[in-house]
Coordinates of C-alpha atoms in Angstrom, one line a residue:
Chain B
M706 CA -10.1 -17.5 -8.9
S707 CA -12.4 -18.9 -6.2
T708 CA -13.8 -16.6 -3.6
A709 CA -16.2 -17.1 -0.7
T710 CA -19.6 -15.5 -1.1
L711 CA -20.3 -12.4 1.0
K712 CA -22.8 -13.5 3.6
D713 CA -23.6 -10.3 5.4
L714 CA -23.2 -6.5 5.2
S715 CA -20.4 -6.3 7.8
K716 CA -17.8 -5.3 5.1
L717 CA -20.1 -3.1 3.0
C718 CA -19.2 0.5 2.7
I719 CA -20.9 3.1 0.4
H720 CA -19.5 6.3 -1.0
T721 CA -21.9 9.2 -0.5
I722 CA -21.6 10.1 -4.2
T723 CA -23.2 6.7 -5.0
T724 CA -26.5 8.0 -3.6
K725 CA -25.8 11.5 -4.9
P726 CA -29.3 12.9 -4.4
W727 CA -29.1 12.3 -0.6
S728 CA -27.6 14.8 1.8
L729 CA -25.1 13.5 4.4
E730 CA -27.8 13.3 7.0
Q731 CA -30.1 11.3 4.7
A732 CA -27.2 9.0 3.7
I733 CA -26.3 8.4 7.3
E734 CA -29.9 7.6 8.2
K735 CA -30.6 5.4 5.3
Y736 CA -27.3 3.4 5.4
S737 CA -27.7 2.9 9.1
K738 CA -31.3 1.6 8.9
K739 CA -30.2 -0.8 6.2
G740 CA -27.5 -2.3 8.5
I741 CA -24.6 -0.9 6.5
K742 CA -21.5 -0.3 8.6
G743 CA -19.2 1.7 6.4
I744 CA -19.3 5.1 4.7
S745 CA -16.8 7.0 2.6
V746 CA -17.5 10.6 2.5
W747 CA -17.0 12.9 -0.5
R748 CA -15.8 16.4 0.5
Q749 CA -18.9 18.1 -1.0
W750 CA -21.0 16.3 1.6
L751 CA -19.1 18.2 4.3
E752 CA -19.9 21.6 3.0
E753 CA -23.4 22.0 4.5
K754 CA -22.5 21.4 8.2
G755 CA -18.7 21.5 8.1
P756 CA -16.3 18.7 9.0
V757 CA -16.6 18.9 12.8
A758 CA -20.4 18.8 13.0
S759 CA -20.5 16.2 10.2
G760 CA -18.0 14.0 12.1
K761 CA -20.2 14.2 15.2
L762 CA -23.2 13.0 13.1
L763 CA -21.2 10.1 11.7
R764 CA -19.9 9.1 15.1
E765 CA -23.3 9.3 16.8
A766 CA -24.8 7.0 14.0
G767 CA -22.0 4.5 14.8
L768 CA -20.8 4.4 11.2
D769 CA -17.3 3.5 10.3
V770 CA -15.9 6.3 8.2
V771 CA -13.6 4.5 5.7
S772 CA -12.2 7.2 3.5
L773 CA -12.5 10.9 2.7
V774 CA -12.8 11.3 -1.0
R775 CA -10.9 13.0 -2.6
G776 CA -7.5 14.7 -2.6
G777 CA -4.9 14.7 -5.3
F778 CA -4.8 16.7 -8.6
F779 CA -1.1 17.5 -7.9
P780 CA 0.1 18.5 -11.4
G781 CA 0.2 22.2 -12.2
R782 CA 1.7 24.3 -14.9
S783 CA 3.4 26.6 -12.3
A784 CA 4.9 26.2 -8.9
E785 CA 2.0 28.4 -7.6
E786 CA -0.6 26.0 -9.0
R787 CA 1.2 23.0 -7.5
Q788 CA 1.4 24.8 -4.1
K789 CA -2.3 25.5 -4.3
A790 CA -2.9 21.8 -4.8
V791 CA -0.6 20.9 -1.9
D792 CA -2.6 23.4 0.4
E793 CA -5.9 21.9 -0.8
N794 CA -4.6 18.4 0.1
K795 CA -3.6 19.5 3.6
K796 CA -7.1 20.8 4.0
A797 CA -8.5 17.5 2.9
I798 CA -6.3 15.7 5.4
D799 CA -7.6 18.0 8.2
E800 CA -11.2 17.2 7.1
A801 CA -10.4 13.5 7.2
A802 CA -9.1 13.8 10.7
A803 CA -12.2 15.8 11.8
I804 CA -14.6 13.2 10.6
G805 CA -12.5 10.2 11.7
A806 CA -11.6 9.0 8.3
P807 CA -8.3 7.0 8.5
A808 CA -7.4 7.8 4.9
V809 CA -7.8 10.3 2.0
V810 CA -8.3 8.8 -1.5
L811 CA -6.0 10.5 -4.0
V812 CA -7.1 11.1 -7.6
C813 CA -3.6 12.1 -8.6
G814 CA -4.3 14.5 -11.5
A815 CA -3.0 15.1 -15.0
L816 CA -2.9 18.1 -17.4
P817 CA -3.9 17.7 -21.1
G818 CA -0.7 18.1 -23.1
Q819 CA 1.7 17.9 -20.2
P820 CA 3.9 14.8 -20.6
L821 CA 2.6 12.0 -18.4
T822 CA 6.1 11.5 -17.1
E823 CA 6.2 15.1 -15.9
S824 CA 2.8 14.7 -14.2
R825 CA 3.9 11.6 -12.5
K826 CA 7.0 13.4 -11.1
Q827 CA 4.8 16.2 -9.9
I828 CA 2.4 13.7 -8.3
T829 CA 5.2 12.0 -6.4
E830 CA 6.6 15.3 -5.2
G831 CA 3.1 16.5 -4.3
I832 CA 2.5 13.5 -2.1
A833 CA 5.9 13.8 -0.6
S834 CA 5.2 17.3 0.5
I835 CA 2.1 16.5 2.4
L836 CA 3.5 13.5 4.2
N837 CA 4.4 15.4 7.4
H838 CA 1.0 17.0 7.5
A839 CA -0.6 13.5 7.1
A840 CA 1.6 12.1 9.8
N841 CA 0.6 14.8 12.3
A842 CA -3.0 14.2 11.6
S843 CA -2.6 10.3 11.6
V844 CA -4.3 10.2 8.2
K845 CA -3.2 7.8 5.4
L846 CA -3.1 8.5 1.7
S847 CA -4.5 6.1 -0.8
I848 CA -3.3 6.5 -4.4
E849 CA -6.1 5.4 -6.7
P850 CA -5.0 4.4 -10.2
L851 CA -7.5 5.6 -12.6
H852 CA -8.6 4.0 -15.9
P853 CA -6.4 5.0 -18.9
M854 CA -9.4 6.8 -20.4
Y855 CA -8.8 9.5 -17.7
A856 CA -5.1 10.0 -18.4
D857 CA -5.7 13.3 -20.1
E858 CA -7.0 15.3 -17.2
R859 CA -7.7 13.2 -14.1
S860 CA -4.8 10.9 -13.4
A861 CA -1.4 10.1 -14.9
V862 CA -1.4 7.0 -12.6
N863 CA -3.3 4.4 -14.5
T864 CA -2.3 1.0 -13.2
V865 CA -1.7 -0.7 -9.9
K866 CA 1.9 -1.2 -10.9
Q867 CA 2.4 2.6 -11.3
A868 CA 0.8 3.2 -7.9
N869 CA 3.0 0.5 -6.3
D870 CA 6.0 2.1 -7.9
I871 CA 5.2 5.5 -6.4
C872 CA 4.7 3.9 -3.0
D873 CA 8.1 2.3 -3.4
I874 CA 9.7 5.7 -4.0
L875 CA 7.9 7.4 -1.1
N876 CA 8.5 4.5 1.2
S877 CA 6.2 5.6 3.9
P878 CA 3.7 3.6 6.0
L879 CA 1.2 6.4 5.3
V880 CA 1.1 5.9 1.5
G881 CA -0.8 3.1 -0.1
V882 CA -3.2 2.2 -2.9
A883 CA -6.9 2.1 -3.4
V884 CA -7.8 -0.6 -6.0
D885 CA -11.0 0.2 -7.8
V886 CA -12.2 -2.6 -10.1
Y887 CA -13.6 -0.1 -12.6
H888 CA -10.2 1.3 -13.3
V889 CA -8.1 -1.8 -13.4
W890 CA -10.2 -4.8 -14.4
W891 CA -8.7 -5.0 -17.9
D892 CA -5.1 -5.0 -16.8
P893 CA -3.2 -8.2 -17.7
E894 CA -0.8 -7.5 -14.8
L895 CA -3.5 -7.0 -12.2
H896 CA -3.2 -10.2 -10.2
R897 CA 0.6 -9.9 -9.9
E898 CA 0.4 -6.2 -8.9
I899 CA -2.4 -6.7 -6.3
K900 CA -0.2 -9.4 -4.8
R901 CA 2.8 -7.1 -4.7
C902 CA 0.6 -4.3 -3.3
G903 CA -0.5 -6.5 -0.4
E904 CA 2.9 -8.0 0.3
S905 CA 4.3 -4.5 0.4
G906 CA 1.7 -3.3 2.9
Y907 CA 0.2 -0.9 0.4
L908 CA -3.3 -2.3 0.0
F909 CA -5.4 0.4 1.8
A910 CA -8.8 0.2 0.0
F911 CA -10.9 -1.7 -2.4
H912 CA -13.7 -0.2 -4.5
I913 CA -16.4 -2.0 -6.4
C914 CA -18.9 -1.3 -9.2
D915 CA -19.3 -2.7 -12.7
W916 CA -18.4 -1.8 -16.3
M917 CA -21.5 -1.4 -18.6
T918 CA -21.6 -2.6 -22.2
P919 CA -22.0 -0.3 -23.9
T920 CA -20.7 2.5 -21.7
K921 CA -22.5 5.6 -22.8
D922 CA -20.6 8.2 -20.8
L923 CA -17.0 8.3 -19.8
L924 CA -17.7 9.5 -16.3
N925 CA -21.2 8.8 -15.1
D926 CA -22.3 5.4 -16.6
R927 CA -20.9 3.0 -14.1
G928 CA -22.8 -0.1 -13.4
L929 CA -24.1 -1.7 -10.2
M930 CA -22.3 -4.9 -9.3
G931 CA -23.8 -7.6 -11.6
E932 CA -24.9 -5.3 -14.3
G933 CA -21.6 -5.4 -16.2
C934 CA -18.7 -7.6 -17.2
I935 CA -16.2 -7.2 -14.4
N936 CA -15.3 -10.3 -12.5
I937 CA -15.7 -8.6 -9.1
K938 CA -15.7 -11.8 -7.1
G939 CA -12.4 -12.9 -8.7
I940 CA -10.7 -9.6 -8.1
R941 CA -12.0 -9.5 -4.5
G942 CA -10.4 -12.9 -4.1
W943 CA -7.1 -11.6 -5.2
V944 CA -7.4 -8.7 -2.9
E945 CA -8.2 -10.9 0.0
E946 CA -5.4 -13.4 -0.9
A947 CA -3.1 -10.4 -0.7
G948 CA -4.2 -9.9 2.9
F949 CA -6.8 -7.2 2.6
T950 CA -9.5 -7.4 5.4
G951 CA -11.1 -3.9 5.0
Y952 CA -14.4 -2.7 3.6
N953 CA -15.7 -3.3 0.1
E954 CA -16.6 0.2 -0.9
V955 CA -19.4 0.7 -3.4
E956 CA -18.5 3.7 -5.6
I957 CA -21.0 4.2 -8.5
F958 CA -21.4 7.3 -10.6
S959 CA -24.5 6.7 -12.7
N960 CA -26.9 9.3 -14.2
R961 CA -29.2 6.3 -14.7
W962 CA -29.3 5.3 -11.1
W963 CA -29.3 8.8 -9.7
E964 CA -32.5 9.5 -11.6
K965 CA -34.2 6.6 -9.8
D966 CA -35.7 6.4 -6.3
Q967 CA -32.6 6.2 -4.1
D968 CA -34.3 3.8 -1.6
E969 CA -34.8 1.3 -4.4
F970 CA -31.2 1.9 -5.5
L971 CA -30.0 1.2 -2.0
E972 CA -31.9 -2.0 -2.0
A973 CA -30.4 -2.9 -5.3
I974 CA -26.9 -2.1 -4.0
V975 CA -27.4 -4.5 -1.1
N976 CA -28.6 -7.2 -3.5
G977 CA -25.8 -6.6 -6.0
Y978 CA -23.3 -6.7 -3.2
L979 CA -24.5 -10.0 -1.8
Q980 CA -25.0 -11.7 -5.1
H981 CA -22.3 -10.3 -7.5
S982 CA -19.4 -9.0 -5.4
Chain Z
M869 CA 11.8 12.7 -27.9
S870 CA 12.9 14.8 -30.9
T871 CA 11.5 14.1 -34.3
A872 CA 11.9 15.6 -37.7
T873 CA 9.0 17.6 -39.0
L874 CA 7.0 16.0 -41.8
K875 CA 7.8 18.0 -44.9
D876 CA 5.5 16.5 -47.5
L877 CA 2.6 14.0 -48.0
S878 CA 4.7 11.1 -49.2
K879 CA 4.1 9.1 -46.1
L880 CA 0.4 10.2 -45.5
C881 CA -2.2 7.5 -45.7
I882 CA -5.9 8.0 -44.9
H883 CA -8.4 5.4 -43.8
T884 CA -11.6 5.5 -45.8
I885 CA -13.6 5.6 -42.6
T886 CA -12.0 8.9 -41.7
T887 CA -13.9 10.6 -44.5
K888 CA -17.0 8.4 -43.9
P889 CA -19.5 10.3 -46.0
W890 CA -17.4 9.7 -49.2
S891 CA -17.7 6.5 -51.3
L892 CA -14.6 4.6 -52.3
E893 CA -14.6 6.4 -55.7
Q894 CA -14.9 9.8 -54.1
A895 CA -12.2 9.0 -51.6
I896 CA -9.9 7.8 -54.4
E897 CA -10.5 10.9 -56.4
K898 CA -10.2 13.4 -53.5
Y899 CA -7.2 11.8 -51.9
S900 CA -5.4 11.6 -55.3
K901 CA -6.1 15.2 -56.2
K902 CA -4.7 16.3 -52.9
G903 CA -1.4 14.5 -53.5
I904 CA -2.0 11.8 -50.9
K905 CA -0.3 8.5 -51.7
G906 CA -1.7 6.0 -49.3
I907 CA -5.1 4.7 -48.6
S908 CA -6.3 2.1 -46.0
V909 CA -9.6 0.6 -47.1
W910 CA -12.4 -0.5 -44.7
R911 CA -14.3 -3.6 -45.8
Q912 CA -17.6 -1.7 -46.1
W913 CA -16.1 0.4 -48.9
L914 CA -15.7 -2.7 -51.0
E915 CA -19.3 -3.7 -50.8
E916 CA -20.5 -1.5 -53.7
K917 CA -18.2 -2.7 -56.4
G918 CA -16.7 -5.8 -54.9
P919 CA -13.0 -6.3 -54.1
V920 CA -11.8 -7.0 -57.7
A921 CA -13.3 -3.9 -59.3
S922 CA -12.4 -1.8 -56.3
G923 CA -8.8 -3.1 -56.5
K924 CA -8.7 -2.0 -60.2
L925 CA -9.9 1.5 -59.3
L926 CA -7.3 1.8 -56.6
R927 CA -4.5 0.6 -59.0
E928 CA -5.6 2.9 -61.8
A929 CA -5.5 5.8 -59.4
G930 CA -1.9 4.9 -58.5
L931 CA -2.7 4.8 -54.8
D932 CA -0.7 2.7 -52.4
V933 CA -3.2 0.4 -50.6
V934 CA -1.7 0.2 -47.1
S935 CA -4.1 -2.0 -45.2
L936 CA -7.5 -3.6 -45.3
V937 CA -9.5 -2.8 -42.2
R938 CA -10.5 -5.0 -40.4
G939 CA -10.4 -8.6 -39.5
G940 CA -10.3 -10.1 -36.0
F941 CA -13.1 -10.6 -33.5
F942 CA -11.9 -14.1 -32.8
P943 CA -13.4 -14.9 -29.4
G944 CA -16.7 -16.8 -29.4
R945 CA -18.8 -18.7 -26.9
S946 CA -18.8 -21.8 -29.0
A947 CA -16.5 -23.6 -31.4
E948 CA -19.0 -22.7 -34.2
E949 CA -18.9 -19.0 -33.4
R950 CA -15.1 -19.1 -33.4
Q951 CA -15.0 -21.0 -36.7
K952 CA -17.3 -18.4 -38.2
A953 CA -14.8 -15.7 -37.2
V954 CA -12.0 -17.7 -38.8
D955 CA -13.9 -18.0 -42.0
E956 CA -14.7 -14.3 -42.0
N957 CA -11.0 -13.5 -41.5
K958 CA -10.1 -15.7 -44.4
K959 CA -12.5 -13.8 -46.5
A960 CA -10.9 -10.5 -45.4
I961 CA -7.5 -11.9 -46.4
D962 CA -8.8 -12.7 -49.8
E963 CA -10.2 -9.2 -50.1
A964 CA -6.9 -7.7 -49.1
A965 CA -5.2 -9.8 -51.8
A966 CA -7.7 -8.6 -54.3
I967 CA -7.2 -4.9 -53.7
G968 CA -3.4 -5.3 -53.3
A969 CA -3.3 -4.5 -49.5
P970 CA -0.2 -6.1 -48.0
A971 CA -1.9 -6.5 -44.6
V972 CA -5.2 -6.9 -42.7
V973 CA -5.6 -5.0 -39.5
L974 CA -6.9 -7.2 -36.7
V975 CA -9.3 -5.8 -34.0
C976 CA -8.9 -8.9 -32.0
G977 CA -12.3 -9.1 -30.2
A978 CA -13.6 -9.7 -26.7
L979 CA -16.9 -10.9 -25.2
P980 CA -18.4 -9.1 -22.2
G981 CA -18.1 -11.5 -19.2
Q982 CA -15.8 -14.0 -20.8
P983 CA -12.4 -13.8 -18.9
L984 CA -9.9 -11.7 -20.8
T985 CA -7.4 -14.5 -20.4
E986 CA -9.7 -16.9 -22.3
S987 CA -10.4 -14.3 -25.0
R988 CA -6.6 -13.8 -25.5
K989 CA -6.2 -17.6 -25.8
Q990 CA -8.9 -17.7 -28.5
I991 CA -7.4 -14.7 -30.3
T992 CA -4.0 -16.4 -30.4
E993 CA -5.6 -19.7 -31.7
G994 CA -7.7 -17.8 -34.2
I995 CA -4.7 -16.0 -35.7
A996 CA -2.8 -19.3 -35.8
S997 CA -5.6 -21.0 -37.7
I998 CA -5.6 -18.4 -40.5
L999 CA -1.8 -18.3 -41.0
N1000 CA -1.7 -20.7 -43.8
H1001 CA -4.4 -18.9 -45.6
A1002 CA -2.5 -15.6 -45.1
A1003 CA 0.7 -17.2 -46.4
N1004 CA -1.0 -18.5 -49.5
A1005 CA -2.4 -15.0 -50.2
S1006 CA 0.9 -13.2 -49.2
V1007 CA -1.1 -11.0 -46.8
K1008 CA 0.2 -10.0 -43.4
L1009 CA -1.8 -9.7 -40.2
S1010 CA -1.4 -6.6 -38.0
I1011 CA -2.6 -7.0 -34.4
E1012 CA -3.9 -3.6 -33.2
P1013 CA -3.9 -3.2 -29.5
L1014 CA -7.1 -1.3 -28.5
H1015 CA -7.5 1.2 -25.7
P1016 CA -8.5 -0.5 -22.4
M1017 CA -11.9 1.2 -22.6
Y1018 CA -12.7 -1.3 -25.4
A1019 CA -11.7 -4.4 -23.3
D1020 CA -15.4 -5.4 -22.8
E1021 CA -16.4 -6.2 -26.4
R1022 CA -13.8 -5.0 -28.9
S1023 CA -10.4 -6.3 -27.9
A1024 CA -8.8 -8.2 -25.0
V1025 CA -5.4 -7.0 -26.4
N1026 CA -4.9 -3.6 -24.9
T1027 CA -1.2 -2.8 -24.9
V1028 CA 1.7 -3.1 -27.3
K1029 CA 3.3 -5.5 -24.9
Q1030 CA 0.4 -7.9 -25.2
A1031 CA 0.5 -7.7 -29.0
N1032 CA 4.2 -8.3 -28.9
D1033 CA 3.7 -11.3 -26.6
I1034 CA 1.2 -12.8 -29.1
C1035 CA 3.6 -12.2 -31.9
D1036 CA 6.3 -14.0 -29.9
I1037 CA 4.0 -17.0 -29.4
L1038 CA 3.0 -17.2 -33.1
N1039 CA 6.5 -16.6 -34.3
S1040 CA 5.6 -15.9 -37.9
P1041 CA 6.9 -13.2 -40.3
L1042 CA 3.3 -12.7 -41.2
V1043 CA 2.1 -11.5 -37.8
G1044 CA 2.9 -8.1 -36.5
V1045 CA 1.5 -5.0 -34.7
A1046 CA -0.4 -1.9 -35.7
V1047 CA 0.4 0.9 -33.2
D1048 CA -2.4 3.5 -33.0
V1049 CA -1.5 6.5 -30.8
Y1050 CA -5.2 6.8 -29.7
H1051 CA -5.1 3.4 -28.0
V1052 CA -1.6 3.4 -26.5
W1053 CA -0.5 7.0 -25.8
W1054 CA -1.2 6.7 -22.0
D1055 CA 0.9 3.5 -21.6
P1056 CA 4.0 3.9 -19.3
E1057 CA 5.7 1.0 -21.1
L1058 CA 5.0 2.4 -24.6
H1059 CA 8.5 3.5 -25.5
R1060 CA 10.1 0.2 -24.4
E1061 CA 7.4 -1.9 -26.2
I1062 CA 7.7 0.0 -29.4
K1063 CA 11.4 -0.5 -29.3
R1064 CA 10.9 -4.3 -28.7
C1065 CA 8.2 -4.3 -31.5
G1066 CA 10.6 -2.8 -34.0
E1067 CA 13.6 -4.9 -33.0
S1068 CA 11.5 -8.1 -33.3
G1069 CA 10.3 -7.2 -36.8
Y1070 CA 6.7 -6.8 -35.7
L1071 CA 6.1 -3.1 -36.4
F1072 CA 3.8 -3.3 -39.4
A1073 CA 1.7 -0.1 -39.1
F1074 CA 1.3 3.3 -37.4
H1075 CA -2.0 5.0 -37.0
I1076 CA -2.5 8.6 -35.9
C1077 CA -5.3 10.9 -34.6
D1078 CA -5.7 12.7 -31.3
W1079 CA -7.4 12.4 -27.9
M1080 CA -10.0 15.0 -27.2
T1081 CA -10.5 16.6 -23.7
P1082 CA -13.3 16.0 -22.9
T1083 CA -14.0 12.9 -24.9
K1084 CA -17.8 12.9 -25.3
D1085 CA -18.3 9.5 -27.0
L1086 CA -16.2 6.4 -26.4
L1087 CA -16.2 5.5 -30.1
N1088 CA -16.7 8.4 -32.4
D1089 CA -15.1 11.4 -30.7
R1090 CA -11.5 11.2 -31.9
G1091 CA -9.6 14.3 -32.6
L1092 CA -7.7 15.5 -35.6
M1093 CA -4.0 15.7 -35.0
G1094 CA -3.3 18.8 -33.0
E1095 CA -6.8 19.0 -31.5
G1096 CA -6.0 16.9 -28.5
C1097 CA -3.3 16.0 -25.9
I1098 CA -1.4 13.1 -27.6
N1099 CA 2.3 13.8 -28.3
I1100 CA 2.0 12.4 -31.8
K1101 CA 5.4 13.7 -32.9
G1102 CA 7.1 12.0 -29.9
I1103 CA 5.5 8.7 -30.5
R1104 CA 6.3 8.9 -34.3
G1105 CA 9.9 9.5 -33.2
W1106 CA 9.9 6.3 -31.2
V1107 CA 8.3 4.4 -34.1
E1108 CA 10.9 5.7 -36.5
E1109 CA 13.8 5.0 -34.1
A1110 CA 12.4 1.4 -34.0
G1111 CA 13.0 1.2 -37.7
F1112 CA 9.5 1.9 -39.1
T1113 CA 9.6 3.5 -42.6
G1114 CA 5.9 3.0 -43.6
Y1115 CA 2.9 5.3 -43.9
N1116 CA 1.4 7.4 -41.1
E1117 CA -2.2 6.4 -41.4
V1118 CA -4.8 8.9 -40.3
E1119 CA -7.7 7.0 -38.7
I1120 CA -10.3 9.3 -37.2
F1121 CA -13.8 8.4 -36.1
S1122 CA -15.6 11.7 -35.4
N1123 CA -19.3 12.5 -35.5
R1124 CA -18.2 16.1 -35.3
W1125 CA -16.0 16.0 -38.4
W1126 CA -18.3 13.7 -40.4
E1127 CA -21.0 16.3 -40.1
K1128 CA -18.8 18.9 -41.8
D1129 CA -17.8 19.5 -45.4
Q1130 CA -15.4 16.6 -46.2
D1131 CA -13.3 18.7 -48.5
E1132 CA -12.6 21.1 -45.7
F1133 CA -11.9 18.2 -43.4
L1134 CA -9.4 16.8 -45.9
E1135 CA -7.7 20.2 -46.0
A1136 CA -7.6 20.2 -42.2
I1137 CA -6.2 16.6 -42.2
V1138 CA -3.3 17.7 -44.4
N1139 CA -2.6 20.7 -42.2
G1140 CA -2.9 18.7 -39.0
Y1141 CA -0.6 16.1 -40.5
L1142 CA 2.1 18.6 -41.5
Q1143 CA 1.9 20.7 -38.3
H1144 CA 1.1 18.3 -35.5
S1145 CA 2.2 14.8 -36.5

């Protein structure tokens, strides 16, 4: 794996949750001042001003909105629950359109005790049933495989292979994959499945962060690029070989970093991005 | 997946670490009184009396020693480190022979930042270099694939498929696989790879416990059978279909349970075993 060093910030995108203490306005201001071009917006950040006014702010700042995060959570114990999820996903698609996000990231969902095979079926059906809505809004859907440690209640889709397989079944130019190094770095089939993902036209998004040793919390102890053990450069190389030319999205959930001064964190993100991504 | 209910304790084995507060003598006494036939001994439990005297105690109690836990941790940054690991594994093999354990469980190892492919190569070489020693001692080696959340520093072998692949390479009747539901329950290829494991003669051991939602600690928050979301009965069915007739080994690391009265815990283990395994 040999990969060219990142020389500037032209492909850097940050998820609003990465700098969780900042409001949408603060994030827009701080990212812009730093020369960051891309932003992925979590839905909670649209609650204050609503999607339309938030979209206006984002456009005026000249930021590229890369993704709306997140839809998904399709599995449900009853048809009513699953319909509720479908409705919520349509709402997410509308929000994405309002802020100019070309895609919604899908954390597909799982229910403790429900067979994973059943959840995967419900996920596939759930995505299928929002495809028309997505087409009308010109919004794409990015299936994000989640680390197997989230298979109990967050996602029954845990490898790029599984995400590719669902894309094959749905066979729509609107459905693709978001590859997040945190979730997939351990996978012995990663290189092959990233290649397949790119060749099939499914490679919609690429997320970066790092895996801490030890990891103290299953959810909120992600590392900044360079702090952990993931070969981010190598995986970025595979993604680029597979034809990906989009943003490198920094998505870090970290109680440790959220407690610190967020300006310092943003500085560290830029450094970690240029040196270790 | 349909599986016959477990009707008695004849196939129940407990790992000494499951009842961590108890010494080897206590564990032997308590397990025996309860009618439990199998015990897997962690190496720390041999430190007090040494392997020979410990083996005598185990034999006198009429317990079946199922495994010695654990060898492995083969990857090293230098040839010296790797040789040290090999020597330590030979010592573990000798201890297994001394206590009458037919097999040593291998937690294969990983080093943060070392490519997983390199660690897997070192693991394969490490096992190869202890095969003669294992043959002379008539002790088998059970590769235990570990959950991907341990790929940073505990094991670069994270699926049954990978363990089967290493067995194929080493091609020895002494090398097989320990399938632990905790590590592999999420794997979409699990059924197929358990089948392959059995057909190839690699299925040496089967470990049970449960996955808690939420899981609060990456290491020591395992659930008792029935407390979590793993379809233990279903996986046991696959293992038995694949020809396995050995013990169901209860291996639970749980700060929560270790803080409780261990007699009550043992009672709960027996109930969880009969009702949810």
